[in-house]
Tab-separated table of C-alpha atoms and ligand atoms in Angstrom:
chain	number	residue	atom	x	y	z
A	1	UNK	CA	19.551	6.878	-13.309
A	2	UNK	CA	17.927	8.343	-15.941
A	3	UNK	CA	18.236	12.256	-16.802
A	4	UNK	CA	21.242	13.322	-14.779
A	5	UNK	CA	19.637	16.585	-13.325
A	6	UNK	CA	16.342	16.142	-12.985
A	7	UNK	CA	16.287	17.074	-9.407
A	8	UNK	CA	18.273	19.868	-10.228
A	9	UNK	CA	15.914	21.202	-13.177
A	10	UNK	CA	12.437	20.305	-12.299
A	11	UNK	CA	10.423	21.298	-8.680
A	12	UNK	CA	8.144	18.553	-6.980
A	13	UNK	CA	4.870	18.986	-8.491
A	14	UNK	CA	1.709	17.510	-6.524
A	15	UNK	CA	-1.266	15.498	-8.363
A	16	UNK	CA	-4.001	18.436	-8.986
A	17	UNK	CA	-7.085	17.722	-7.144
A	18	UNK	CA	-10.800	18.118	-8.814
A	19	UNK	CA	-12.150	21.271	-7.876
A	20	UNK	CA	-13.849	21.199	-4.560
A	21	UNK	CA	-17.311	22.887	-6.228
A	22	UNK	CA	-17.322	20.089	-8.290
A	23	UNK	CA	-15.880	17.334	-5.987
A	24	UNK	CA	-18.568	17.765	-3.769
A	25	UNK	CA	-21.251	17.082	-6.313
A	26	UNK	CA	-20.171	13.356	-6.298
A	27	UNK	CA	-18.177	10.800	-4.210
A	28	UNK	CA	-16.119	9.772	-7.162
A	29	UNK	CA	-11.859	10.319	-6.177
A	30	UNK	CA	-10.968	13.489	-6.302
A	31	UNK	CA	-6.678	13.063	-7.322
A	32	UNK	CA	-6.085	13.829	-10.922
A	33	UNK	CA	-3.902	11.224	-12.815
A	34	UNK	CA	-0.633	13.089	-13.732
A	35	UNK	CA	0.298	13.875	-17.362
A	36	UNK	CA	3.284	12.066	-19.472
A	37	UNK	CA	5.416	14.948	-19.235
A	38	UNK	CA	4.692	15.512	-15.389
A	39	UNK	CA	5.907	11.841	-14.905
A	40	UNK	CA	8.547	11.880	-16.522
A	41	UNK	CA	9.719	15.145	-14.915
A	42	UNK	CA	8.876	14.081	-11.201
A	43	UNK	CA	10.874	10.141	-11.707
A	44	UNK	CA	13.693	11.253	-13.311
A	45	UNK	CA	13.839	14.121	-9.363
A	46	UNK	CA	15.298	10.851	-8.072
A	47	UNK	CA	18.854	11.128	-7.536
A	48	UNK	CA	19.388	7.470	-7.030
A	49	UNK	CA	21.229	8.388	-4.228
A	50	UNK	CA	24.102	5.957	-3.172
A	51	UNK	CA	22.607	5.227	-0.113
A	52	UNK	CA	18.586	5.689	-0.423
A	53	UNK	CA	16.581	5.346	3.058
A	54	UNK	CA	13.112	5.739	0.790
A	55	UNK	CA	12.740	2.099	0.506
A	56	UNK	CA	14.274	0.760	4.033
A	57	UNK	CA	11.263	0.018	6.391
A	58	UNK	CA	13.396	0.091	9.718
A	59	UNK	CA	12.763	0.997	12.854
A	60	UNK	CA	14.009	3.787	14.292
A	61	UNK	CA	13.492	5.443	17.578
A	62	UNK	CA	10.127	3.655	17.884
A	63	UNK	CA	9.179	4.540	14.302
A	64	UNK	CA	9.044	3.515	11.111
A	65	UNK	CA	11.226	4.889	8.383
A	66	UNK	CA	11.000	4.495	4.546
A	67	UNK	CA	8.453	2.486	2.767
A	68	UNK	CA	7.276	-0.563	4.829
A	69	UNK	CA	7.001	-3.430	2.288
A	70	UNK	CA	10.295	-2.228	0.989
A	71	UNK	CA	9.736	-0.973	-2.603
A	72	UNK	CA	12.271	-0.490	-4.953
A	73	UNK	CA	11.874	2.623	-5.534
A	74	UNK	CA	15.121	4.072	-7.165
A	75	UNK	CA	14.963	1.298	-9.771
A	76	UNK	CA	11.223	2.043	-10.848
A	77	UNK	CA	11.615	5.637	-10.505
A	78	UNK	CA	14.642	5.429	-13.278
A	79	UNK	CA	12.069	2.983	-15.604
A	80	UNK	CA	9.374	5.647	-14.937
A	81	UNK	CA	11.802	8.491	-16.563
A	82	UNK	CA	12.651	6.272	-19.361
A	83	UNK	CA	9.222	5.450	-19.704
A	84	UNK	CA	9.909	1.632	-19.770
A	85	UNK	CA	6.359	1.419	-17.493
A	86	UNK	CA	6.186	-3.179	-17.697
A	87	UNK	CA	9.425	-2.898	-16.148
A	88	UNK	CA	8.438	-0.840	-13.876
A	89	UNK	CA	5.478	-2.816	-13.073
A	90	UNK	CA	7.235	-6.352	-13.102
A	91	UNK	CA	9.850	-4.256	-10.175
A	92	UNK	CA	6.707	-3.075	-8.149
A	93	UNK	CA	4.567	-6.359	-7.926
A	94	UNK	CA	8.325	-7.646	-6.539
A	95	UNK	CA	7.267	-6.144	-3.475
A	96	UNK	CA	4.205	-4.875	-3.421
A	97	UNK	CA	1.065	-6.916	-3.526
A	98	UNK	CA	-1.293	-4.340	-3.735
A	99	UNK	CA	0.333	-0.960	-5.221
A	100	UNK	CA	-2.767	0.285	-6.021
A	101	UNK	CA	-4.152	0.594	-2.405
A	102	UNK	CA	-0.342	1.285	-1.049
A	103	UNK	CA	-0.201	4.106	-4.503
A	104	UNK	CA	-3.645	5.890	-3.314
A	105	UNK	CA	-3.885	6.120	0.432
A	106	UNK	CA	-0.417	5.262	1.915
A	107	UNK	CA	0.608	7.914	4.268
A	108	UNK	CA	3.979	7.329	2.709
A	109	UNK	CA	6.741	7.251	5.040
A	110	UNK	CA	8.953	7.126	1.658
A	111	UNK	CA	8.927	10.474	0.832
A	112	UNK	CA	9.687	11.371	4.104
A	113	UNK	CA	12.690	9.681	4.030
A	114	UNK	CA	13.770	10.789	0.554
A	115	UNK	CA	17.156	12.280	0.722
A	116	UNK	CA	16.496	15.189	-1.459
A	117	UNK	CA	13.620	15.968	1.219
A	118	UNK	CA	17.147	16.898	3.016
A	119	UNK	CA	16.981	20.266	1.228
A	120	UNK	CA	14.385	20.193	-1.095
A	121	UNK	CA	11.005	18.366	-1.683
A	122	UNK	CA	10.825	15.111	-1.841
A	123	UNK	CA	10.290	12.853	-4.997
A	124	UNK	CA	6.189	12.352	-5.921
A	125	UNK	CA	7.114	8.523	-4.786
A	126	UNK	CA	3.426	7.458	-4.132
A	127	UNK	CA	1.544	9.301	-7.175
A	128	UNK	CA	4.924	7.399	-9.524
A	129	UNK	CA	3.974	3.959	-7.713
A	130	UNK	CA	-0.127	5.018	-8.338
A	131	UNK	CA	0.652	5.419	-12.074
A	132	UNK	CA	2.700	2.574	-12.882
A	133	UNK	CA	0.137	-0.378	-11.353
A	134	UNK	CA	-2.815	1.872	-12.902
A	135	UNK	CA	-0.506	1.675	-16.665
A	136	UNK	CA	-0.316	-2.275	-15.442
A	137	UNK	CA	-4.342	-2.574	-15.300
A	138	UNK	CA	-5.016	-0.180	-18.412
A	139	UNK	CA	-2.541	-1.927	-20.893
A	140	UNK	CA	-3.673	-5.482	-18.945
A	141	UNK	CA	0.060	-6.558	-17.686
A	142	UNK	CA	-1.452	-7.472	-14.432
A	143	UNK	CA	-2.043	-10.920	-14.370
A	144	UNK	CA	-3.754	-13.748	-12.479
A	145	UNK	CA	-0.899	-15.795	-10.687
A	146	UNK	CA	-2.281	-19.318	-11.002
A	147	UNK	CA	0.858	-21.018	-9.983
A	148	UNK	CA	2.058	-23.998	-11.935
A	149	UNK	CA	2.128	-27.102	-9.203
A	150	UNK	CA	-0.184	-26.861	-6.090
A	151	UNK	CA	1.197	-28.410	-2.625
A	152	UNK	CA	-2.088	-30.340	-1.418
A	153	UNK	CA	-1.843	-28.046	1.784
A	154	UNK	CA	-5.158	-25.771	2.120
A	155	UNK	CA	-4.979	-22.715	4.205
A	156	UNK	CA	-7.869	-20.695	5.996
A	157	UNK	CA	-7.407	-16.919	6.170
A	158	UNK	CA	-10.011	-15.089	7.916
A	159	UNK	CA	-10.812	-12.077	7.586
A	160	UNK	CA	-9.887	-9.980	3.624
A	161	UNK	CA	-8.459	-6.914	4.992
A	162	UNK	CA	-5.170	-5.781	3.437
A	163	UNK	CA	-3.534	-8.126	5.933
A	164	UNK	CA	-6.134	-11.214	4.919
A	165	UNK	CA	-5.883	-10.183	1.324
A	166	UNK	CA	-1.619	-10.193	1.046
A	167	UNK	CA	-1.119	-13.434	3.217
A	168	UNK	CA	-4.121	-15.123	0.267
A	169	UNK	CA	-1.842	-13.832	-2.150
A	170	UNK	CA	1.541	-14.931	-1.403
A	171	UNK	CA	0.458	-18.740	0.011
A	172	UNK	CA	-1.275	-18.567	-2.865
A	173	UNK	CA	1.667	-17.636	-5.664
A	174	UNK	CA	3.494	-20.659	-3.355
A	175	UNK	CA	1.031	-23.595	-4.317
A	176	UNK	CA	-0.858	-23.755	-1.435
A	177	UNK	CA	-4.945	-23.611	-1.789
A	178	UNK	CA	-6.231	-20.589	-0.006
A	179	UNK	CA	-10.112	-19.593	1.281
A	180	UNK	CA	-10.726	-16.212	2.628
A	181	UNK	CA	-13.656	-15.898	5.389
A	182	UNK	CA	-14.966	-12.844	5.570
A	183	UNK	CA	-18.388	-11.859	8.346
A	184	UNK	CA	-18.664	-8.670	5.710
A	185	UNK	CA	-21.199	-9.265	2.563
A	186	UNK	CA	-17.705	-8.152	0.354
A	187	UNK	CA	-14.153	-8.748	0.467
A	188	UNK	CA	-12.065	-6.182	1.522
A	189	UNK	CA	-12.314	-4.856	5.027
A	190	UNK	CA	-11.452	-1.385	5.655
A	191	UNK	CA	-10.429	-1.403	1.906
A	192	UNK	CA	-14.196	-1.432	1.245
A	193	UNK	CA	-15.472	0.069	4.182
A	194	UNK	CA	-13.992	2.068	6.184
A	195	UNK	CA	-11.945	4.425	3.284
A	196	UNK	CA	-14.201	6.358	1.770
A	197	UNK	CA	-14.450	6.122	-2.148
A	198	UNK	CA	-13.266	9.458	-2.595
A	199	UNK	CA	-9.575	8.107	-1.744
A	200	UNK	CA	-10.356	4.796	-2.678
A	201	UNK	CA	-12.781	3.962	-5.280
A	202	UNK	CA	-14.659	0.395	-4.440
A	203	UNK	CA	-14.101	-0.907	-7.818
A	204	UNK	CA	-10.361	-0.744	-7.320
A	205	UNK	CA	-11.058	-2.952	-4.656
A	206	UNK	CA	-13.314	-4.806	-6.521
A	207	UNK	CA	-10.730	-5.235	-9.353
A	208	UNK	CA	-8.166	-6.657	-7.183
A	209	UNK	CA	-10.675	-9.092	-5.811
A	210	UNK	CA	-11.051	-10.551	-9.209
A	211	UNK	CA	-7.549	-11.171	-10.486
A	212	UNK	CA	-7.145	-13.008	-7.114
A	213	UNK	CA	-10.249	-14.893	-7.609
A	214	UNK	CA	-8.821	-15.979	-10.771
A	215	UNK	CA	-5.627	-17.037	-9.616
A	216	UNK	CA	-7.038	-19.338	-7.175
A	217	UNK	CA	-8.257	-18.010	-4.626
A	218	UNK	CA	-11.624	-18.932	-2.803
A	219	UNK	CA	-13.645	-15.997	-0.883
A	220	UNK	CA	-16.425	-17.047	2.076
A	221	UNK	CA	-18.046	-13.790	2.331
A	222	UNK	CA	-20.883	-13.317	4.898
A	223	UNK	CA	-19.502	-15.957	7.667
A	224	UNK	CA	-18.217	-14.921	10.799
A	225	UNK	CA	-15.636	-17.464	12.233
A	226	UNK	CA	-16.815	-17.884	15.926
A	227	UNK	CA	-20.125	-17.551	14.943
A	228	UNK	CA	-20.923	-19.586	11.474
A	229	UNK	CA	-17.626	-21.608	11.647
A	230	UNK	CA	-16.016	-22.675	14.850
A	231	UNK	CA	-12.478	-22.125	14.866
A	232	UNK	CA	-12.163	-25.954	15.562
A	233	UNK	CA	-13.824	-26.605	12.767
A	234	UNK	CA	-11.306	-24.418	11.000
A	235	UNK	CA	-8.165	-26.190	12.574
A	236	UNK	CA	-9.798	-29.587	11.922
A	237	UNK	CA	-10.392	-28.749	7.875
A	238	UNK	CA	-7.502	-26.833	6.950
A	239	UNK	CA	-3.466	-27.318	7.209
A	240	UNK	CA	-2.813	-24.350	8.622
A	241	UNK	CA	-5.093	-21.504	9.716
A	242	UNK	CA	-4.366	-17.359	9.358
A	243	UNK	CA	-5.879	-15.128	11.617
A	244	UNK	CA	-6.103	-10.972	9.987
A	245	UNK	CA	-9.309	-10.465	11.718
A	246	UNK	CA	-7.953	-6.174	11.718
A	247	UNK	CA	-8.840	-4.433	15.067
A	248	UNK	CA	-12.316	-2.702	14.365
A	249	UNK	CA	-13.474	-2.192	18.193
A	250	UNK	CA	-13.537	1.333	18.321
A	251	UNK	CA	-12.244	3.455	21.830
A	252	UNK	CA	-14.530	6.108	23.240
A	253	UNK	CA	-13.655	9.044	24.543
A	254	UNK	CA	-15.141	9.803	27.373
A	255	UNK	CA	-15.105	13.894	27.195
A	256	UNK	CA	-17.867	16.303	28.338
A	257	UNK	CA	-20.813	15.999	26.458
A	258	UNK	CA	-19.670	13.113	24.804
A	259	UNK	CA	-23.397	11.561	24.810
A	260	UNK	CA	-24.973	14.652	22.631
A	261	UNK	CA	-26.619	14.000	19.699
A	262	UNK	CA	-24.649	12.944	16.378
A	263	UNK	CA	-21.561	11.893	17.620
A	264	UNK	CA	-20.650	8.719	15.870
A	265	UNK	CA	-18.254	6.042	15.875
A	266	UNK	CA	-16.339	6.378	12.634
A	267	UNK	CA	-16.992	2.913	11.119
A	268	UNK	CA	-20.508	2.876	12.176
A	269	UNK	CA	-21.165	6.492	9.911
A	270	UNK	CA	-18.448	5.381	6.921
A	271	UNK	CA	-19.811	1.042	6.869
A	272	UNK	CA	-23.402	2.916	6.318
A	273	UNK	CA	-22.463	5.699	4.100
A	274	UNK	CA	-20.744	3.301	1.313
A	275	UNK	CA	-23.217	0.649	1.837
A	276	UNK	CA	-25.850	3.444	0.352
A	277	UNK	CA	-23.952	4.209	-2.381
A	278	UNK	CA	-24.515	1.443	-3.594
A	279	UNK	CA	-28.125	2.088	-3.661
A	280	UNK	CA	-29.325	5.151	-3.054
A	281	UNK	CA	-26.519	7.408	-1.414
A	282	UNK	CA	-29.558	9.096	0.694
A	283	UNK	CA	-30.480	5.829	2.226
A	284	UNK	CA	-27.866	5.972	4.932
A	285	UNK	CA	-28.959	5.894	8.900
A	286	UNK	CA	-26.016	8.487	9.596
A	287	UNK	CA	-25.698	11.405	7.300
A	288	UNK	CA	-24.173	14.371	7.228
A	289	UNK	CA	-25.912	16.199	5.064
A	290	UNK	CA	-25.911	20.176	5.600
A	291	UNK	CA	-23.069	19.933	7.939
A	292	UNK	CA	-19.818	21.721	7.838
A	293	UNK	CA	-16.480	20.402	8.084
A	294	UNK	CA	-14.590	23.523	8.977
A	295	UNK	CA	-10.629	21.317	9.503
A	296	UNK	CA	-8.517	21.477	5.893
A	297	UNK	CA	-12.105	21.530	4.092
A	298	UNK	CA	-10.764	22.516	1.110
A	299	UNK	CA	-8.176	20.419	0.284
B	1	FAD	C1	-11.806	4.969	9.109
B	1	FAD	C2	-10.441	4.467	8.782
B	1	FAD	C3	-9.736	5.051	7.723
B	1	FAD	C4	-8.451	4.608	7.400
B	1	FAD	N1	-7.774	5.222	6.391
B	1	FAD	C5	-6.523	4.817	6.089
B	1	FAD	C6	-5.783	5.448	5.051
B	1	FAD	O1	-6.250	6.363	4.400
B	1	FAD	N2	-4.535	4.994	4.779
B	1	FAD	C7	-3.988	3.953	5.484
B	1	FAD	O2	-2.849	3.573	5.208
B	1	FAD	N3	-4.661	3.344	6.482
B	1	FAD	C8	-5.899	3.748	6.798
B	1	FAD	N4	-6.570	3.144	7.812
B	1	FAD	C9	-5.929	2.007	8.505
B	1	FAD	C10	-6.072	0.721	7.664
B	1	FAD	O3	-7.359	0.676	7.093
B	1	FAD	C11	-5.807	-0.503	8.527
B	1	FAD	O4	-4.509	-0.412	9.054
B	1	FAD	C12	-5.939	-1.799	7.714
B	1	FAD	O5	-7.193	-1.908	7.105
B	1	FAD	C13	-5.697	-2.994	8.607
B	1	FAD	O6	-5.808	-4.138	7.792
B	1	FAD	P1	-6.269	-5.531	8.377
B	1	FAD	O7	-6.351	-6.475	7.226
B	1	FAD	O8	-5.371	-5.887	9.516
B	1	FAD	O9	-7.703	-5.308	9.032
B	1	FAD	P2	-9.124	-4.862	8.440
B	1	FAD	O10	-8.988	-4.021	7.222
B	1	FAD	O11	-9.889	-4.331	9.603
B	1	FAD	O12	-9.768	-6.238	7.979
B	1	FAD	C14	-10.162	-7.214	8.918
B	1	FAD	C15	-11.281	-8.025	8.294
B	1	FAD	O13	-11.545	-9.156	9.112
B	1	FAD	C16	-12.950	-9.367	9.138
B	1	FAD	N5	-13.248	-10.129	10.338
B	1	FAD	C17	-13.059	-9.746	11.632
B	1	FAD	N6	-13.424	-10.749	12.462
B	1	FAD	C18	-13.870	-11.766	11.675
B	1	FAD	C19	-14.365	-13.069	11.946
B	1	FAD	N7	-14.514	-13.527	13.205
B	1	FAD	N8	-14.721	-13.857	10.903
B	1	FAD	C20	-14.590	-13.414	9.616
B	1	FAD	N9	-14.110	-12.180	9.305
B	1	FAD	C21	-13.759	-11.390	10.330
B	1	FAD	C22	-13.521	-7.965	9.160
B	1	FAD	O14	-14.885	-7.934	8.748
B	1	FAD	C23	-12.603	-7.266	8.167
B	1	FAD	O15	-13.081	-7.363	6.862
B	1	FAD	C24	-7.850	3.558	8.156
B	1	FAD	C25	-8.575	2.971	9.209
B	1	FAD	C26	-9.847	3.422	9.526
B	1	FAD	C27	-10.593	2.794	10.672
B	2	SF4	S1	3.606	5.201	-0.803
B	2	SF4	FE1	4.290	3.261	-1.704
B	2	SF4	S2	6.528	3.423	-1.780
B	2	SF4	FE2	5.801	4.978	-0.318
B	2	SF4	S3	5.866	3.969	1.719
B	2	SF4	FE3	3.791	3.687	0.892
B	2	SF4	S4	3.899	1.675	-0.143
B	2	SF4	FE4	6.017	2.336	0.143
């Protein structure tokens, strides 16, 4: 533990947000990166508590409490406040595979748990775990992991979701060879298109895709297994065969009127919207252009 009284001396203090006049004049993310000062205030909040339930990831009641890939989040949060940010990093990618996805649109069950939420507001956990991976890619500590001796075994993973993506990356730090199929023309799954870019800019994805391409790992995009591959052809080629195919069949609702006019699956409306903006953010079947979103708009 860092500063002593932090939690004492300094309130929570939230990422500012662009303003939404401006936000809404682009689809670029709208959280602003916190300052050195701000960091160092909101780590050192952590009390390093004797018996922290931020990082546990049990179940409880039917739920899940604390952070599910089981961060070590006292330990960074004291490297934060001394500002000792590889550390920090080297800690993080201990547990987490992908901090920058986990760091930007987590719901984080963390700070939920934090034990100075008891009577106070919680520590910033996920904007901390945000910063340190982003300090990682600007200062270029994150690295390919090519490992040193391969096992001959060859594993098929289909589908790149955030499931696909962490189960390429871990047989893949082991030895084995790994090849991600993917229907999609990109990597990613809901990564890439079903959270919007103003949460989760594509090139973050995009970034990620290529420090795992160059540890390693092969991507199939634009082949559906069951379709392009048969999955005996799968079982017959590789040693062992992952299935993180996510669970995109949407469920209806069937409500009065639910067959009016512009009521869309959400997939269908966000798949189309970020495919355009990668053209021409106009050229979008679905768009919802002069409408008003009159829930939390402002935020
Ligand atoms: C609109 C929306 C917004 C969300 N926002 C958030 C959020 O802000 N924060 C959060 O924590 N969670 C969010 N989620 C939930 C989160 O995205 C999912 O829990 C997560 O993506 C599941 O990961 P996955 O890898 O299991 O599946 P997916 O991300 O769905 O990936 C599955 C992949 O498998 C591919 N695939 C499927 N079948 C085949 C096949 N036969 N052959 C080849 N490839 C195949 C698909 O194309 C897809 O790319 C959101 C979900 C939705 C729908
Ligand atoms: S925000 Fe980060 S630390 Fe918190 S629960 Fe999610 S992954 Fe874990």
């Amino acid at each position: 533990m860092g500063y002593l009284k932090g939690f004492m001396d300094f309130n929570r203090k939230d990422q500012d947000v662009r303003d939404p006049i401006e936000r809404i004049k682009s689809w670029e993310e709208y959280v602003i990166r916190f300052s050195d000062q701000d960091l160092k205030e909101q780590s050192s909040r952590c009390m390093d508590c004797g018996t922290p339930f931020c990082h546990t990831g049990a179940e409880w009641d039917g739920a899940y409490v604390g952070c599910p890939v089981n961060n070590f989040i006292p330990e960074w949060n004291e490297l934060v406040s001394e500002e000792n940010w590889e550390e920090a990093l080297r800690r993080l990618e201990e547990t987490n595979n992908f901090p920058e996805f986990t760091g930007r649109v987590c719901p984080a069950p963390c700070e939920g748990s934090c034990t100075l939420a008891i009577n106070d507001d919680p520590v910033t956990i996920k904007s901390i775990e945000n910063e340190i991976i982003e300090r990682g890619f600007d200062n270029n500590w994150v690295e390919a992991k090519v490992p040193e001796n391969r096992t001959g075994q060859h594993v098929a993973v289909v589908g790149s979701g955030p499931a696909g993506l962490a189960a390429a990356d871990q047989l893949n730090e082991m030895g084995h060879r790994v090849t991600i199929f993917e229907r999609d023309d990109r990597p990613g799954g809901l990564l890439m298109y079903g959270i919007p870019n103003m949460k989760l800019d594509k090139e973050t994805v995009d970034r990620r895709i290529d420090v795992m391409k160059k540890s390693g790992i092969e991507f199939t995009c634009n082949t559906e297994v069951g379709v392009d591959i048969t999955r005996e052809e799968l079982n017959r080629e590789y040693d062992a065969v992952i299935m993180c195919t996510g669970a995109q069949d949407p469920r209806d609702t069937p409500i009065e009127n639910r067959d009016s006019q512009g009521i869309h699956f959400a997939m269908e409306y966000l798949t189309a919207a970020t495919e355009a903006l990668e053209t021409d953010p106009k050229d979008t079947p679905i768009t919802a252009e002069g409408k008003k979103c009159y829930r939390n708009w402002w935020r």
